[in-house]
Coordinates of C-alpha atoms in Angstrom, one line a residue:
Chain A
X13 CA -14.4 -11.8 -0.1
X14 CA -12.0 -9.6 -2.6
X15 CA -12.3 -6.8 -3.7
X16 CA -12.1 -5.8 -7.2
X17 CA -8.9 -4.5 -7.6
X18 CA -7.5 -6.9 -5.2
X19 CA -8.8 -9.5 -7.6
X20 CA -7.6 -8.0 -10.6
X21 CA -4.3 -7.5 -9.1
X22 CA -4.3 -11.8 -8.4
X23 CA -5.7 -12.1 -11.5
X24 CA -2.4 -9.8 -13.0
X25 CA -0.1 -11.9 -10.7
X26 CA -1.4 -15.3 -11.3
X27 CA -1.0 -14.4 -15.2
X28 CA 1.9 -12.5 -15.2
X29 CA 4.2 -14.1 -12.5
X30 CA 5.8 -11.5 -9.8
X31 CA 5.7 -8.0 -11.1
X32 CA 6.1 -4.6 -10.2
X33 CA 3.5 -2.6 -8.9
X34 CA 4.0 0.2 -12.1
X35 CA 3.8 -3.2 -14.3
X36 CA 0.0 -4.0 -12.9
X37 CA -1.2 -0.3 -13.2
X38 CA 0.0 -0.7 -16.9
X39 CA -1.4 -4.4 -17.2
X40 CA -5.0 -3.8 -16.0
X41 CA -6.4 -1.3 -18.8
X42 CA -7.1 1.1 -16.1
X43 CA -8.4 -0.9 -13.6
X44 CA -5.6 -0.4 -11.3
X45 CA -4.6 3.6 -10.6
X46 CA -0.9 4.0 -9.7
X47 CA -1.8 6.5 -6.8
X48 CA -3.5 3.6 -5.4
X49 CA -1.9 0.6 -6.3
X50 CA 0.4 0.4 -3.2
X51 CA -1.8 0.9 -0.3
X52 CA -4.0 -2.1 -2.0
X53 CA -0.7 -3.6 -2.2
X54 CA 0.0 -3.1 1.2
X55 CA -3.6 -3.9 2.5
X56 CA -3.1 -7.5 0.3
X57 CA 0.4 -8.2 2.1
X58 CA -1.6 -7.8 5.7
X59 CA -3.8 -10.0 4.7
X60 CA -1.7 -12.8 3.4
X61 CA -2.9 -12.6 0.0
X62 CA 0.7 -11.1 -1.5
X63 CA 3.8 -11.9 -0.7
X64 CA 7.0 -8.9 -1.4
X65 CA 10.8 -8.7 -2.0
X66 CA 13.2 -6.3 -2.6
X67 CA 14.5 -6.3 -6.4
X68 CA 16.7 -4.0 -8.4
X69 CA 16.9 -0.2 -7.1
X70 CA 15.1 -1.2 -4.0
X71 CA 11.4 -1.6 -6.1
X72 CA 9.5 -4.7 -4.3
X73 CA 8.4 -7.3 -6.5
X74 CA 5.1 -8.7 -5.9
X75 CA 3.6 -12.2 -6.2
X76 CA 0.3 -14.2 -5.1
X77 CA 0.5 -16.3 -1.9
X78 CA -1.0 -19.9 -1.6
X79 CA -4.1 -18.1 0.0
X80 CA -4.0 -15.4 -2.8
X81 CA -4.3 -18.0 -5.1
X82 CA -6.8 -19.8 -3.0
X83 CA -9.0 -16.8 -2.8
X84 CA -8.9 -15.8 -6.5
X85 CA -10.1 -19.0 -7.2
X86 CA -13.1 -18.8 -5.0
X87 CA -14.0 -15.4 -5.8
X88 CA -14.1 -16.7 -9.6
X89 CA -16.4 -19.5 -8.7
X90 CA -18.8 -17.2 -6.4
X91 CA -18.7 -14.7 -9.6
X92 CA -19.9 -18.0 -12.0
X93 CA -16.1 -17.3 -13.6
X94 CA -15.4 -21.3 -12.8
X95 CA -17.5 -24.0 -11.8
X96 CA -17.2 -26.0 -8.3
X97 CA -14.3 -27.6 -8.6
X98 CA -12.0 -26.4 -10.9
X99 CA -8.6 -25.5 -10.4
X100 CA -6.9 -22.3 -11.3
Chain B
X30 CA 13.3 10.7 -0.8
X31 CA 15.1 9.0 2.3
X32 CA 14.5 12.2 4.3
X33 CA 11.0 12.1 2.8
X34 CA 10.6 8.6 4.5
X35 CA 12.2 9.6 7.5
X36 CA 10.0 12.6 8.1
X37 CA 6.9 10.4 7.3
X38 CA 7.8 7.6 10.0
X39 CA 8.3 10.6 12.4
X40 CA 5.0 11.9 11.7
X41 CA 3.8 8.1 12.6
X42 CA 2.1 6.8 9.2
X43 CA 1.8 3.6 8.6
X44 CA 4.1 1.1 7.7
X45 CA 1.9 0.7 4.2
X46 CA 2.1 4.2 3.8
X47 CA 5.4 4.9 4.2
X48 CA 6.4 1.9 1.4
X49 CA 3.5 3.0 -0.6
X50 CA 4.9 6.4 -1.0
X51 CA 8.6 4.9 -0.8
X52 CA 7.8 2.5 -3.7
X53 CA 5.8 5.4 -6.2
X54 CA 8.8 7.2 -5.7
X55 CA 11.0 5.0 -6.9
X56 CA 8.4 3.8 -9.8
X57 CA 8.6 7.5 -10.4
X58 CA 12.8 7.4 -11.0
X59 CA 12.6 4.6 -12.8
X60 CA 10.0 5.6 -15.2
X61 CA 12.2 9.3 -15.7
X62 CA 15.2 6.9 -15.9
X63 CA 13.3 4.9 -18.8
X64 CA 12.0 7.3 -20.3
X65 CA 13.2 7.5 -24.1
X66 CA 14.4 12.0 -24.7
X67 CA 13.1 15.0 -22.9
X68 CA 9.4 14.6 -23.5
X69 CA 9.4 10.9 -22.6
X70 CA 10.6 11.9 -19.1
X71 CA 8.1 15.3 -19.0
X72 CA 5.7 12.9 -19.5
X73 CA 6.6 10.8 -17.2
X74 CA 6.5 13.5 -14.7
X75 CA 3.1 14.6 -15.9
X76 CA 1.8 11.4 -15.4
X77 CA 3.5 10.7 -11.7
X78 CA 2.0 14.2 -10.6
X79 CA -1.1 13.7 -11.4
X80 CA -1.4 10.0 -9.3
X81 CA 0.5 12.0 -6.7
X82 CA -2.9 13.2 -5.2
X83 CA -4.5 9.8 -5.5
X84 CA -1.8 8.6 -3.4
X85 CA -2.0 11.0 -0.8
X86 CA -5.5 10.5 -0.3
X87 CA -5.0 6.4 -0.7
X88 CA -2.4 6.6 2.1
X89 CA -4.4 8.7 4.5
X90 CA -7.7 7.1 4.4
X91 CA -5.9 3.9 4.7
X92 CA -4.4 5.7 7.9
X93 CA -7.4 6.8 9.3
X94 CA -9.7 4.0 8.4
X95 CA -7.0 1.5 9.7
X96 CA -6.8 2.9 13.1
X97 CA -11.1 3.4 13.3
X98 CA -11.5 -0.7 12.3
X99 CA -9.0 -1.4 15.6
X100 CA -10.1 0.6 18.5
X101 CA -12.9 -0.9 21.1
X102 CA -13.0 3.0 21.3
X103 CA -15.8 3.2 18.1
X104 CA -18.4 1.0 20.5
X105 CA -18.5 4.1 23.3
X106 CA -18.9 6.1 19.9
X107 CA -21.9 4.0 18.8
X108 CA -23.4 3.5 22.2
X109 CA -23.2 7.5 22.9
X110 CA -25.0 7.8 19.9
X111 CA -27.1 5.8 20.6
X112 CA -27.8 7.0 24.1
X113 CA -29.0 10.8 22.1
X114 CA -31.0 9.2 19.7
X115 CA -32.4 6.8 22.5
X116 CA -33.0 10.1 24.4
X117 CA -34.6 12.0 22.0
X118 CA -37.2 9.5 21.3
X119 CA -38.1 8.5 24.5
X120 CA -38.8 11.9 25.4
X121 CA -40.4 12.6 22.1
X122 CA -42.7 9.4 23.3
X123 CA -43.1 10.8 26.9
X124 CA -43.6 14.2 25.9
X125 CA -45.7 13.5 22.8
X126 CA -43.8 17.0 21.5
X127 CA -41.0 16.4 19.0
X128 CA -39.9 19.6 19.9
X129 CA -38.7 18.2 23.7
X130 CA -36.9 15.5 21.8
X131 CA -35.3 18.1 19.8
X132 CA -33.9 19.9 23.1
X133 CA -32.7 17.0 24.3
X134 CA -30.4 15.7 21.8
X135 CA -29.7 19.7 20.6
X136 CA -28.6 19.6 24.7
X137 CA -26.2 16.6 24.3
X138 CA -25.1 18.0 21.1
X139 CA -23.9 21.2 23.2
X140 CA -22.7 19.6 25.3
X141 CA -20.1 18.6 22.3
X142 CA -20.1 14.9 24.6
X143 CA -20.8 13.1 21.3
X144 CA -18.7 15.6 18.8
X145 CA -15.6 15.2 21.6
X146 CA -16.0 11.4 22.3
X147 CA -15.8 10.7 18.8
X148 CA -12.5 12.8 18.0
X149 CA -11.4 11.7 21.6
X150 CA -12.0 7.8 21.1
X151 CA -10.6 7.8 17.1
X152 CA -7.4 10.1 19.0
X153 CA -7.1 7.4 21.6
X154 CA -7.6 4.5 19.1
X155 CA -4.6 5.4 17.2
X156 CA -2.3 6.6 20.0
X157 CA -3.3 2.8 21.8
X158 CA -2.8 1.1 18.4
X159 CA 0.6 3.1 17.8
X160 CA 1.5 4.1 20.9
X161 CA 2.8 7.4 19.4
X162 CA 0.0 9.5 18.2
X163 CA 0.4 10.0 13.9
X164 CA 0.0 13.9 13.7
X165 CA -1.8 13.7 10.3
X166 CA -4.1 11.0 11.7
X167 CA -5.2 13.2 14.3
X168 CA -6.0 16.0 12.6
X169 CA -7.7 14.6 9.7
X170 CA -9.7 12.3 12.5
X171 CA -10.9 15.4 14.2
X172 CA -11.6 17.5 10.7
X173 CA -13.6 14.1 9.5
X174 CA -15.3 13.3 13.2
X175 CA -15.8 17.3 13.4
X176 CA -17.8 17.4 9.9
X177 CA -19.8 14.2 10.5
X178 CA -21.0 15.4 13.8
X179 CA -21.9 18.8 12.3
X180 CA -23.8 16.6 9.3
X181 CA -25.6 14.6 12.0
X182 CA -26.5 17.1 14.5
X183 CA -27.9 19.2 12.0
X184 CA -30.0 15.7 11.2
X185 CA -31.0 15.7 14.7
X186 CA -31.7 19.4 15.9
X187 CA -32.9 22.1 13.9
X188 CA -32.8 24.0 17.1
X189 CA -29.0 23.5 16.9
X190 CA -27.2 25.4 14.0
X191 CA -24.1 26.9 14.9
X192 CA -20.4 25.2 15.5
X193 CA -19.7 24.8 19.0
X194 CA -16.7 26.7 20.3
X195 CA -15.6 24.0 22.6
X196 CA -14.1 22.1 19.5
X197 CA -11.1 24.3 20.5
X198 CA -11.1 22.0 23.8
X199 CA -10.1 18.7 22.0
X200 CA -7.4 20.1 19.8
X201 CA -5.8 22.1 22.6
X202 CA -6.0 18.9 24.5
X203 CA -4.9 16.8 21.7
X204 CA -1.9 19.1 20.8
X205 CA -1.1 18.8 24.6
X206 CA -1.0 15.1 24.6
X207 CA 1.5 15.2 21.5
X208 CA 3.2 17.7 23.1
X209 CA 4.0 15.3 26.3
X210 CA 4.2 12.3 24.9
X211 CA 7.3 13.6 22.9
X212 CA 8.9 14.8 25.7
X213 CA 8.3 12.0 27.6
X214 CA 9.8 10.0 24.9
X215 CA 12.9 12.3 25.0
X216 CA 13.3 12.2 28.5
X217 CA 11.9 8.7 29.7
X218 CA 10.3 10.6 32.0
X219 CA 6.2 10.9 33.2
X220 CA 6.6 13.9 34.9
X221 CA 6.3 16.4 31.5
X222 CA 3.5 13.9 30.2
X223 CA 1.4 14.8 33.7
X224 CA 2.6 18.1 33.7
X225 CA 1.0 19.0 30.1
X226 CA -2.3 17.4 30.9
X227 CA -2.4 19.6 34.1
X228 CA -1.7 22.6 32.3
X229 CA -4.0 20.7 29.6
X230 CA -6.6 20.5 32.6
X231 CA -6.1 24.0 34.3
X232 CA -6.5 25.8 31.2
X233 CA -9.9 24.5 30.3
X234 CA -11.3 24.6 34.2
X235 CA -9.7 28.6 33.2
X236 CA -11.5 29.0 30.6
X237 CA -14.5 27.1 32.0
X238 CA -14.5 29.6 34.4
X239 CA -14.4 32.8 32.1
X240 CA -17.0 31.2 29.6
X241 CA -19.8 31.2 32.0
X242 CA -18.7 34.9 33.3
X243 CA -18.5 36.2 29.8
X244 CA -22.7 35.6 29.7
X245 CA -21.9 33.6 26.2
X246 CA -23.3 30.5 27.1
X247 CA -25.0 28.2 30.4
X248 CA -23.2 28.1 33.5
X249 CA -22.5 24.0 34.0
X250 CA -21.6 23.4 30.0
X251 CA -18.2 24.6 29.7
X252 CA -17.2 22.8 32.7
X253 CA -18.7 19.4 31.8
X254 CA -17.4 20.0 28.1
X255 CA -13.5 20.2 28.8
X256 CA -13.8 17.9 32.0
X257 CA -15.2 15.2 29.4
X258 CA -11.8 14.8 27.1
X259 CA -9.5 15.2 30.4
X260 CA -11.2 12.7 32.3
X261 CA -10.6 10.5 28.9
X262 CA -7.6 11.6 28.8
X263 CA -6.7 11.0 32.6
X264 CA -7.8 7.3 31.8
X265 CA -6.4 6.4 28.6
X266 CA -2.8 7.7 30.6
X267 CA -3.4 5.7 33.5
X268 CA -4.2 2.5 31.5
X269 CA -1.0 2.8 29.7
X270 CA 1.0 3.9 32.7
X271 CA -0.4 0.6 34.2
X272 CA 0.2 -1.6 31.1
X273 CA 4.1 -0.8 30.7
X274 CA 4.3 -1.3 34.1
X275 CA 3.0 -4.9 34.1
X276 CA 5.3 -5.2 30.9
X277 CA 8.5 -3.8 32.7
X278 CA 7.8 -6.1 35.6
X279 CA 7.4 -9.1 32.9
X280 CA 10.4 -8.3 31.8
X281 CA 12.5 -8.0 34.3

């Protein structure tokens, strides 16, 4: 199960490509707070949802992993979003 | 902001929150870097110091909540809870007198066994989970464990409305703890680690002692109250002394 901001941050990603994590505070309409964004960040990369890598000035670049994909799409299908099988 | 990092991985956070606050930082620079004239970057200031807080808050609860959802610890919580409220309503059901159940769980209560087990287990989670206790952690765990407890035992007992003195027990006890492991980890050595928890030790049988003389409260609680922690402690020590020695011999 995701949570909402981890879904809106997949949703960001999946939309978006690999951004920063100042890029998805500004691209969710103040969904995403940038005192938080990180630690959700953080939380996503334990889980496997987000992958990371180091970019210019040492910022970290986020994109969705296989399961992060995975798991968006499911979470859009539990929330009536897409019906049984579609693909994102 | 290096020294920044370097003083939060001393302190133990968390690998998230040490990039969480390492990566605002530099979203912070690079907005000020961005930013178009004077008010652009004031703004951009304004804006960063104002999600500073959130973050703080974002990085400890993450802390705290991350090293609750690990420990084995949080079942002796539940099940000492359990135990008082099982207590109190058997004897409410014996006694027929709600006021007996009351007494019982105000007893337990007193005893500060529940209050210290909490702060004592969520201490011990961490320190297990990271083997070197995160300062911030601790205290916020025993503020947070401290002010539920109070919440609850209010709940429970009406009879029981003051804070318990014996809190002081579990920080001296946990400050001790820091206190020796650092040494230890600066010597490689287990004598300073057993040293502080008999100093630990002696000065709450001391004061266990003095508590009972000074007519402030009944004889046989202060002793059981500090004994409860250092018997924890005594435990937790011995599991890990046992552990890196299996590891060592693995090893080798």
């Amino acid at each position: 199960m995701l949570a909402k901001s981890e879904a809106v941050i997949l949703d960001l990603l999946t939309s978006r490509g690999a951004c920063y994590g100042l890029q998805l505070v500004d691209g969710s309409g103040g969904a995403l707070k940038r005192g938080g964004i990180y630690v959700t960040l953080g939380r996503m990369e334990e889980k496997g949802l987000v992958t990371s890598a180091p970019a210019e000035g040492g910022r970290r670049l986020y994109e969705p992993t296989a399961l992060g994909l995975r798991s968006l799409v499911a979470a859009r299908i539990l929330h009536g979003d897409l019906p049984l099988g579609a693909k994102a | 902001m290096n020294g920044l990092v370097r003083w939060l991985r001393r302190l133990s956070a968390s690998d998230t929150a040490v990039r969480a606050v390492e990566q605002s930082l530099l979203d912070w620079q690079h907005e000020v870097d961005e930013a178009p004239g004077v008010l652009g970057a004031f703004m951009s200031d304004f804006r960063m110091a104002a999600g500073i807080g959130r973050l703080i808050w974002s990085v400890l609860w993450h802390d705290v909540a991350d090293a609750l959802m690990k420990g084995w610890w949080l079942r002796l919580i539940g099940w000492t809870s359990a135990l008082v409220v099982g207590l109190g309503a058997i004897a409410v059901a014996v006694f027929g007198d709600p006021r007996v159940g009351y007494r019982g769980s105000s007893l337990l209560w007193a005893l500060d066994f529940v209050p210290g087990a909490m702060i004592f287990a969520v201490f011990l989670t961490i320190a297990r989970a990271r083997r070197t206790p995160p300062a911030i952690g601790l205290v916020l765990c025993v503020a947070a464990t401290k002010a539920i407890a109070f919440a609850a035992f209010q709940q429970l007992s009406p009879y029981h409305r003051h804070w318990s003195p014996f809190i002081l027990w579990f920080l001296v006890l946990a400050l001790w703890t820091l206190l020796g492991d650092r040494v230890r980890r600066k010597t490689d050595s287990r004598v300073p680690t057993m040293i502080s928890v008999a100093i630990g030790f002696g000065m709450a049988v001391l004061v266990g002692v003095l508590w009972p003389l000074a007519g402030t409260y009944q004889d046989y609680l202060p002793w059981l109250t500090p004994a409860t922690p250092a018997a924890l402690w005594f435990w937790f020590m011995w599991r890990q002394e046992r552990a890196e020695h299996q590891h060592d011999e693995v090893t080798v």
